Amino acid sequence: PLPWGYSTLYKVLVIYSSVRDDEPCILHTFSYSEGRWNTPTILVDEDVKFDGCRLLKHSNAVVCQGTAHWLIGYYPSHSHLHIINVDAETCHVSLMKIMNPTHDILSGTYEEPQLIVSADKTLSLLYLQKPGLQVKICMWQVSEGSESGGRWLCSRVIELKAPKQIRAEEMHLTFLAEKNGTLLVKDNCMNLYAVDLKTGVMKSLMYCGKVTYWKVVPFEIYWPVC
């Protein structure tokens, strides 16, 4: 028997994006119930054209409350970050522009945001200080009556605790992946760390050579009780 919350029914969503201006983003879907790939769909939004999109900022989608989200750069400037939202049931597509929530993030003291799902199942943006040992988490707050539908608010600041004496001002961490409150990062010397986002404690991991976020895919394994 499967554990609670698991199902044999599933749907696969794949987004294709190109660096070329004349190539739009394309959505591919595979449904378990139909047993086949559906006809590819060119992404279209009521207000924004998707033909100015650039490469995805992370290869795997962030799934929150039945919707898949991808962070993507938008033409003409990569600083114009957007979130592509795809409803897993209806495949309805929308585009959300990210407005930086705090002045220090605007000043360039933090890396580009990363999408995560917080412990309370809320879509959030995670910012890593550069250099330094601080993480900021901003959550999406729905605003009734607002034209944008909501805003990003800084909900928590986490001071990271390195496993050994390291000068924070010299440590430059890079985001690799996140899953269920555990953050995987690397420093400028290619050392890997697992960070507990509740406590800020950093745990050293085995050296795996040159690793980038395109090579890391976080996932869960269910180990049945013997």
mmCIF file of C-alpha atoms in Angstrom:
data_model
loop_
_atom_site.group_PDB
_atom_site.id
_atom_site.type_symbol
_atom_site.label_atom_id
_atom_site.label_comp_id
_atom_site.label_asym_id
_atom_site.label_seq_id
_atom_site.Cartn_x
_atom_site.Cartn_y
_atom_site.Cartn_z
ATOM 1 C CA PRO A 1 0.000 0.000 0.000
ATOM 2 C CA LEU A 2 1.132 3.525 -0.774
ATOM 3 C CA PRO A 3 1.715 5.996 2.084
ATOM 4 C CA TRP A 4 -0.856 8.706 2.741
ATOM 5 C CA GLY A 5 -0.741 11.509 0.189
ATOM 6 C CA TYR A 6 0.875 9.447 -2.574
ATOM 7 C CA SER A 7 -0.855 8.442 -5.794
ATOM 8 C CA THR A 8 -0.121 6.417 -8.908
ATOM 9 C CA LEU A 9 -1.774 9.169 -10.973
ATOM 10 C CA TYR A 10 0.589 11.810 -12.261
ATOM 11 C CA LYS A 11 1.136 14.446 -14.925
ATOM 12 C CA VAL A 12 4.440 15.582 -16.451
ATOM 13 C CA LEU A 13 4.955 19.238 -17.415
ATOM 14 C CA VAL A 14 7.978 20.292 -19.461
ATOM 15 C CA ILE A 15 8.744 23.852 -20.552
ATOM 16 C CA TYR A 16 11.062 24.567 -23.466
ATOM 17 C CA SER A 17 12.701 27.989 -23.728
ATOM 18 C CA SER A 18 15.273 29.382 -26.145
ATOM 19 C CA VAL A 19 17.779 32.246 -26.109
ATOM 20 C CA ARG A 20 16.568 33.248 -29.575
ATOM 21 C CA ASP A 21 14.131 36.158 -29.764
ATOM 22 C CA ASP A 22 11.978 34.526 -32.434
ATOM 23 C CA GLU A 23 11.349 31.284 -30.529
ATOM 24 C CA PRO A 24 8.522 31.267 -27.969
ATOM 25 C CA CYS A 25 8.288 29.183 -24.814
ATOM 26 C CA ILE A 26 6.532 25.860 -25.421
ATOM 27 C CA LEU A 27 4.722 23.662 -22.892
ATOM 28 C CA HIS A 28 4.721 19.862 -23.259
ATOM 29 C CA THR A 29 2.386 17.751 -21.095
ATOM 30 C CA PHE A 30 2.068 14.031 -20.449
ATOM 31 C CA SER A 31 -0.993 12.675 -18.649
ATOM 32 C CA TYR A 32 -1.040 9.286 -16.927
ATOM 33 C CA SER A 33 -4.778 8.952 -17.549
ATOM 34 C CA GLU A 34 -4.321 9.460 -21.301
ATOM 35 C CA GLY A 35 -1.034 7.567 -21.536
ATOM 36 C CA ARG A 36 0.506 9.874 -24.115
ATOM 37 C CA TRP A 37 2.124 13.253 -24.718
ATOM 38 C CA ASN A 38 -0.349 15.947 -25.693
ATOM 39 C CA THR A 39 0.117 18.415 -28.526
ATOM 40 C CA PRO A 40 2.757 21.024 -27.541
ATOM 41 C CA THR A 41 1.299 24.399 -26.551
ATOM 42 C CA ILE A 42 2.881 27.771 -27.234
ATOM 43 C CA LEU A 43 2.669 29.776 -24.009
ATOM 44 C CA VAL A 44 0.342 32.747 -24.242
ATOM 45 C CA ASP A 45 -0.622 35.195 -21.511
ATOM 46 C CA GLU A 46 -3.434 37.746 -21.709
ATOM 47 C CA ASP A 47 -1.169 40.669 -20.787
ATOM 48 C CA VAL A 48 2.391 39.596 -21.587
ATOM 49 C CA LYS A 49 3.885 37.840 -24.592
ATOM 50 C CA PHE A 50 6.170 34.918 -23.827
ATOM 51 C CA ASP A 51 8.346 35.429 -26.909
ATOM 52 C CA GLY A 52 10.729 37.625 -24.901
ATOM 53 C CA CYS A 53 11.567 34.930 -22.340
ATOM 54 C CA ARG A 54 15.081 33.706 -21.797
ATOM 55 C CA LEU A 55 16.568 30.660 -20.112
ATOM 56 C CA LEU A 56 14.929 29.219 -17.023
ATOM 57 C CA LYS A 57 16.697 30.063 -13.770
ATOM 58 C CA HIS A 58 16.269 26.477 -12.518
ATOM 59 C CA SER A 59 15.616 23.299 -14.438
ATOM 60 C CA ASN A 60 12.996 21.717 -12.177
ATOM 61 C CA ALA A 61 9.600 23.207 -11.404
ATOM 62 C CA VAL A 62 8.477 24.272 -7.940
ATOM 63 C CA VAL A 63 5.029 22.768 -7.279
ATOM 64 C CA CYS A 64 2.746 24.558 -4.834
ATOM 65 C CA GLN A 65 -0.962 23.842 -4.296
ATOM 66 C CA GLY A 66 -1.464 22.180 -7.666
ATOM 67 C CA THR A 67 0.443 24.760 -9.713
ATOM 68 C CA ALA A 68 3.906 24.373 -11.246
ATOM 69 C CA HIS A 69 6.149 27.456 -11.144
ATOM 70 C CA TRP A 70 9.321 28.284 -13.067
ATOM 71 C CA LEU A 71 11.552 31.321 -12.527
ATOM 72 C CA ILE A 72 12.643 32.861 -15.824
ATOM 73 C CA GLY A 73 14.498 35.913 -17.102
ATOM 74 C CA TYR A 74 12.563 38.247 -19.374
ATOM 75 C CA TYR A 75 13.653 40.345 -22.365
ATOM 76 C CA PRO A 76 15.207 42.903 -22.697
ATOM 77 C CA SER A 77 16.917 42.665 -19.295
ATOM 78 C CA HIS A 78 17.684 39.539 -17.276
ATOM 79 C CA SER A 79 16.998 41.642 -14.173
ATOM 80 C CA HIS A 80 13.313 41.527 -15.147
ATOM 81 C CA LEU A 81 12.502 38.227 -13.513
ATOM 82 C CA HIS A 82 9.120 36.581 -13.930
ATOM 83 C CA ILE A 83 7.416 33.440 -12.675
ATOM 84 C CA ILE A 84 5.636 31.194 -15.155
ATOM 85 C CA ASN A 85 2.638 29.544 -13.501
ATOM 86 C CA VAL A 86 0.986 26.447 -14.993
ATOM 87 C CA ASP A 87 -2.104 24.923 -13.396
ATOM 88 C CA ALA A 88 -1.410 21.185 -13.325
ATOM 89 C CA GLU A 89 -5.082 20.274 -13.842
ATOM 90 C CA THR A 90 -6.186 22.747 -16.515
ATOM 91 C CA CYS A 91 -2.721 23.705 -17.907
ATOM 92 C CA HIS A 92 -3.799 27.363 -17.731
ATOM 93 C CA VAL A 93 -0.704 29.566 -17.991
ATOM 94 C CA SER A 94 -0.026 32.944 -16.392
ATOM 95 C CA LEU A 95 3.000 35.165 -15.889
ATOM 96 C CA MET A 96 3.921 37.020 -12.684
ATOM 97 C CA LYS A 97 6.535 39.779 -12.552
ATOM 98 C CA ILE A 98 8.807 39.796 -9.502
ATOM 99 C CA MET A 99 9.107 43.153 -7.794
ATOM 100 C CA ASN A 100 12.057 43.191 -5.407
ATOM 101 C CA PRO A 101 10.633 43.653 -1.896
ATOM 102 C CA THR A 102 13.513 45.329 -0.059
ATOM 103 C CA HIS A 103 16.019 48.108 -0.720
ATOM 104 C CA ASP A 104 19.115 46.044 0.133
ATOM 105 C CA ILE A 105 18.129 43.418 -2.436
ATOM 106 C CA LEU A 106 17.770 46.169 -5.016
ATOM 107 C CA SER A 107 21.257 47.411 -4.144
ATOM 108 C CA GLY A 108 22.783 44.108 -5.239
ATOM 109 C CA THR A 109 23.824 42.666 -1.875
ATOM 110 C CA TYR A 110 21.882 39.463 -2.556
ATOM 111 C CA GLU A 111 21.956 36.888 -5.335
ATOM 112 C CA GLU A 112 19.051 36.457 -7.739
ATOM 113 C CA PRO A 113 16.056 34.959 -5.926
ATOM 114 C CA GLN A 114 15.245 31.258 -5.978
ATOM 115 C CA LEU A 115 11.736 29.829 -5.841
ATOM 116 C CA ILE A 116 10.900 27.457 -2.990
ATOM 117 C CA VAL A 117 7.831 26.190 -1.156
ATOM 118 C CA SER A 118 7.958 27.144 2.529
ATOM 119 C CA ALA A 119 7.009 24.845 5.393
ATOM 120 C CA ASP A 120 3.436 26.170 5.399
ATOM 121 C CA LYS A 121 3.099 25.347 1.664
ATOM 122 C CA THR A 122 3.425 28.977 0.564
ATOM 123 C CA LEU A 123 5.294 30.022 -2.569
ATOM 124 C CA SER A 124 8.385 31.924 -1.460
ATOM 125 C CA LEU A 125 11.516 33.588 -2.803
ATOM 126 C CA LEU A 126 14.865 32.833 -1.219
ATOM 127 C CA TYR A 127 17.760 35.306 -1.382
ATOM 128 C CA LEU A 128 21.398 34.465 -0.529
ATOM 129 C CA GLN A 129 23.684 37.230 0.683
ATOM 130 C CA LYS A 130 26.802 37.809 -1.450
ATOM 131 C CA PRO A 131 29.213 37.375 0.172
ATOM 132 C CA GLY A 132 28.070 36.466 3.669
ATOM 133 C CA LEU A 133 26.050 34.019 5.727
ATOM 134 C CA GLN A 134 22.550 35.431 5.600
ATOM 135 C CA VAL A 135 19.395 34.210 3.881
ATOM 136 C CA LYS A 136 16.200 36.207 3.360
ATOM 137 C CA ILE A 137 12.877 34.531 2.659
ATOM 138 C CA CYS A 138 10.085 36.542 1.045
ATOM 139 C CA MET A 139 6.548 35.173 0.875
ATOM 140 C CA TRP A 140 3.770 35.968 -1.561
ATOM 141 C CA GLN A 141 0.891 37.734 0.150
ATOM 142 C CA VAL A 142 -2.386 37.964 -1.719
ATOM 143 C CA SER A 143 -3.861 41.475 -1.727
ATOM 144 C CA GLU A 144 -7.596 41.732 -2.333
ATOM 145 C CA GLY A 145 -8.503 44.487 -4.755
ATOM 146 C CA SER A 146 -4.929 44.887 -5.970
ATOM 147 C CA GLU A 147 -4.307 44.915 -9.721
ATOM 148 C CA SER A 148 -1.180 42.783 -9.279
ATOM 149 C CA GLY A 149 -3.016 40.304 -7.046
ATOM 150 C CA GLY A 150 -0.479 40.545 -4.234
ATOM 151 C CA ARG A 151 3.069 41.431 -3.221
ATOM 152 C CA TRP A 152 6.282 39.890 -1.919
ATOM 153 C CA LEU A 153 7.025 40.536 1.753
ATOM 154 C CA CYS A 154 10.222 39.693 3.623
ATOM 155 C CA SER A 155 9.017 37.173 6.196
ATOM 156 C CA ARG A 156 12.244 35.909 7.737
ATOM 157 C CA VAL A 157 15.988 36.557 7.939
ATOM 158 C CA ILE A 158 18.189 33.531 8.698
ATOM 159 C CA GLU A 159 21.755 33.837 9.999
ATOM 160 C CA LEU A 160 23.685 30.785 8.794
ATOM 161 C CA LYS A 161 25.969 28.919 11.208
ATOM 162 C CA ALA A 162 29.049 27.605 9.406
ATOM 163 C CA PRO A 163 30.517 24.252 10.595
ATOM 164 C CA LYS A 164 33.895 25.878 11.257
ATOM 165 C CA GLN A 165 35.384 29.315 11.774
ATOM 166 C CA ILE A 166 34.829 31.114 8.465
ATOM 167 C CA ARG A 167 34.757 34.845 7.926
ATOM 168 C CA ALA A 168 31.278 35.617 6.632
ATOM 169 C CA GLU A 169 32.457 38.562 4.548
ATOM 170 C CA GLU A 170 34.762 36.228 2.578
ATOM 171 C CA MET A 171 32.291 33.360 2.068
ATOM 172 C CA HIS A 172 30.338 33.487 -1.174
ATOM 173 C CA LEU A 173 27.590 30.864 -1.253
ATOM 174 C CA THR A 174 25.774 29.761 -4.400
ATOM 175 C CA PHE A 175 22.317 28.219 -4.450
ATOM 176 C CA LEU A 176 22.065 24.663 -5.832
ATOM 177 C CA ALA A 177 18.703 23.241 -4.710
ATOM 178 C CA GLU A 178 16.096 23.151 -1.929
ATOM 179 C CA LYS A 179 13.740 20.459 -0.668
ATOM 180 C CA ASN A 180 11.512 20.410 2.405
ATOM 181 C CA GLY A 181 13.399 23.057 4.336
ATOM 182 C CA THR A 182 16.901 21.815 3.488
ATOM 183 C CA LEU A 183 19.013 24.069 1.293
ATOM 184 C CA LEU A 184 21.958 22.758 -0.748
ATOM 185 C CA VAL A 185 24.680 25.345 -1.415
ATOM 186 C CA LYS A 186 28.327 25.509 -2.448
ATOM 187 C CA ASP A 187 31.007 28.050 -1.555
ATOM 188 C CA ASN A 188 33.672 29.672 -3.729
ATOM 189 C CA CYS A 189 36.034 26.738 -2.997
ATOM 190 C CA MET A 190 33.512 24.185 -4.333
ATOM 191 C CA ASN A 191 32.697 22.874 -0.846
ATOM 192 C CA LEU A 192 29.122 21.611 -0.487
ATOM 193 C CA TYR A 193 26.818 22.280 2.466
ATOM 194 C CA ALA A 194 23.327 21.264 3.545
ATOM 195 C CA VAL A 195 21.577 24.123 5.354
ATOM 196 C CA ASP A 196 18.651 23.665 7.734
ATOM 197 C CA LEU A 197 16.418 26.665 7.022
ATOM 198 C CA LYS A 198 14.821 26.396 10.477
ATOM 199 C CA THR A 199 18.031 26.612 12.492
ATOM 200 C CA GLY A 200 20.518 28.008 9.963
ATOM 201 C CA VAL A 201 22.975 25.187 10.767
ATOM 202 C CA MET A 202 25.301 24.289 7.873
ATOM 203 C CA LYS A 203 26.520 20.700 7.504
ATOM 204 C CA SER A 204 29.538 19.849 5.336
ATOM 205 C CA LEU A 205 28.916 17.285 2.604
ATOM 206 C CA MET A 206 31.225 15.001 0.642
ATOM 207 C CA TYR A 207 33.156 16.742 -2.146
ATOM 208 C CA CYS A 208 31.604 15.893 -5.520
ATOM 209 C CA GLY A 209 33.745 17.935 -7.887
ATOM 210 C CA LYS A 210 32.352 20.785 -9.952
ATOM 211 C CA VAL A 211 28.610 21.001 -9.324
ATOM 212 C CA THR A 212 26.103 23.521 -10.697
ATOM 213 C CA TYR A 213 22.376 23.948 -10.098
ATOM 214 C CA TRP A 214 21.715 22.469 -13.551
ATOM 215 C CA LYS A 215 23.237 19.184 -12.363
ATOM 216 C CA VAL A 216 21.261 18.958 -9.105
ATOM 217 C CA VAL A 217 17.684 17.674 -8.918
ATOM 218 C CA PRO A 218 16.310 17.294 -5.356
ATOM 219 C CA PHE A 219 13.840 14.466 -4.780
ATOM 220 C CA GLU A 220 12.365 12.323 -2.033
ATOM 221 C CA ILE A 221 12.630 8.576 -1.570
ATOM 222 C CA TYR A 222 9.987 6.729 0.409
ATOM 223 C CA TRP A 223 11.611 3.927 2.396
ATOM 224 C CA PRO A 224 8.892 1.430 3.379
ATOM 225 C CA VAL A 225 9.071 -0.124 6.825
ATOM 226 C CA CYS A 226 10.451 -3.667 6.597
#
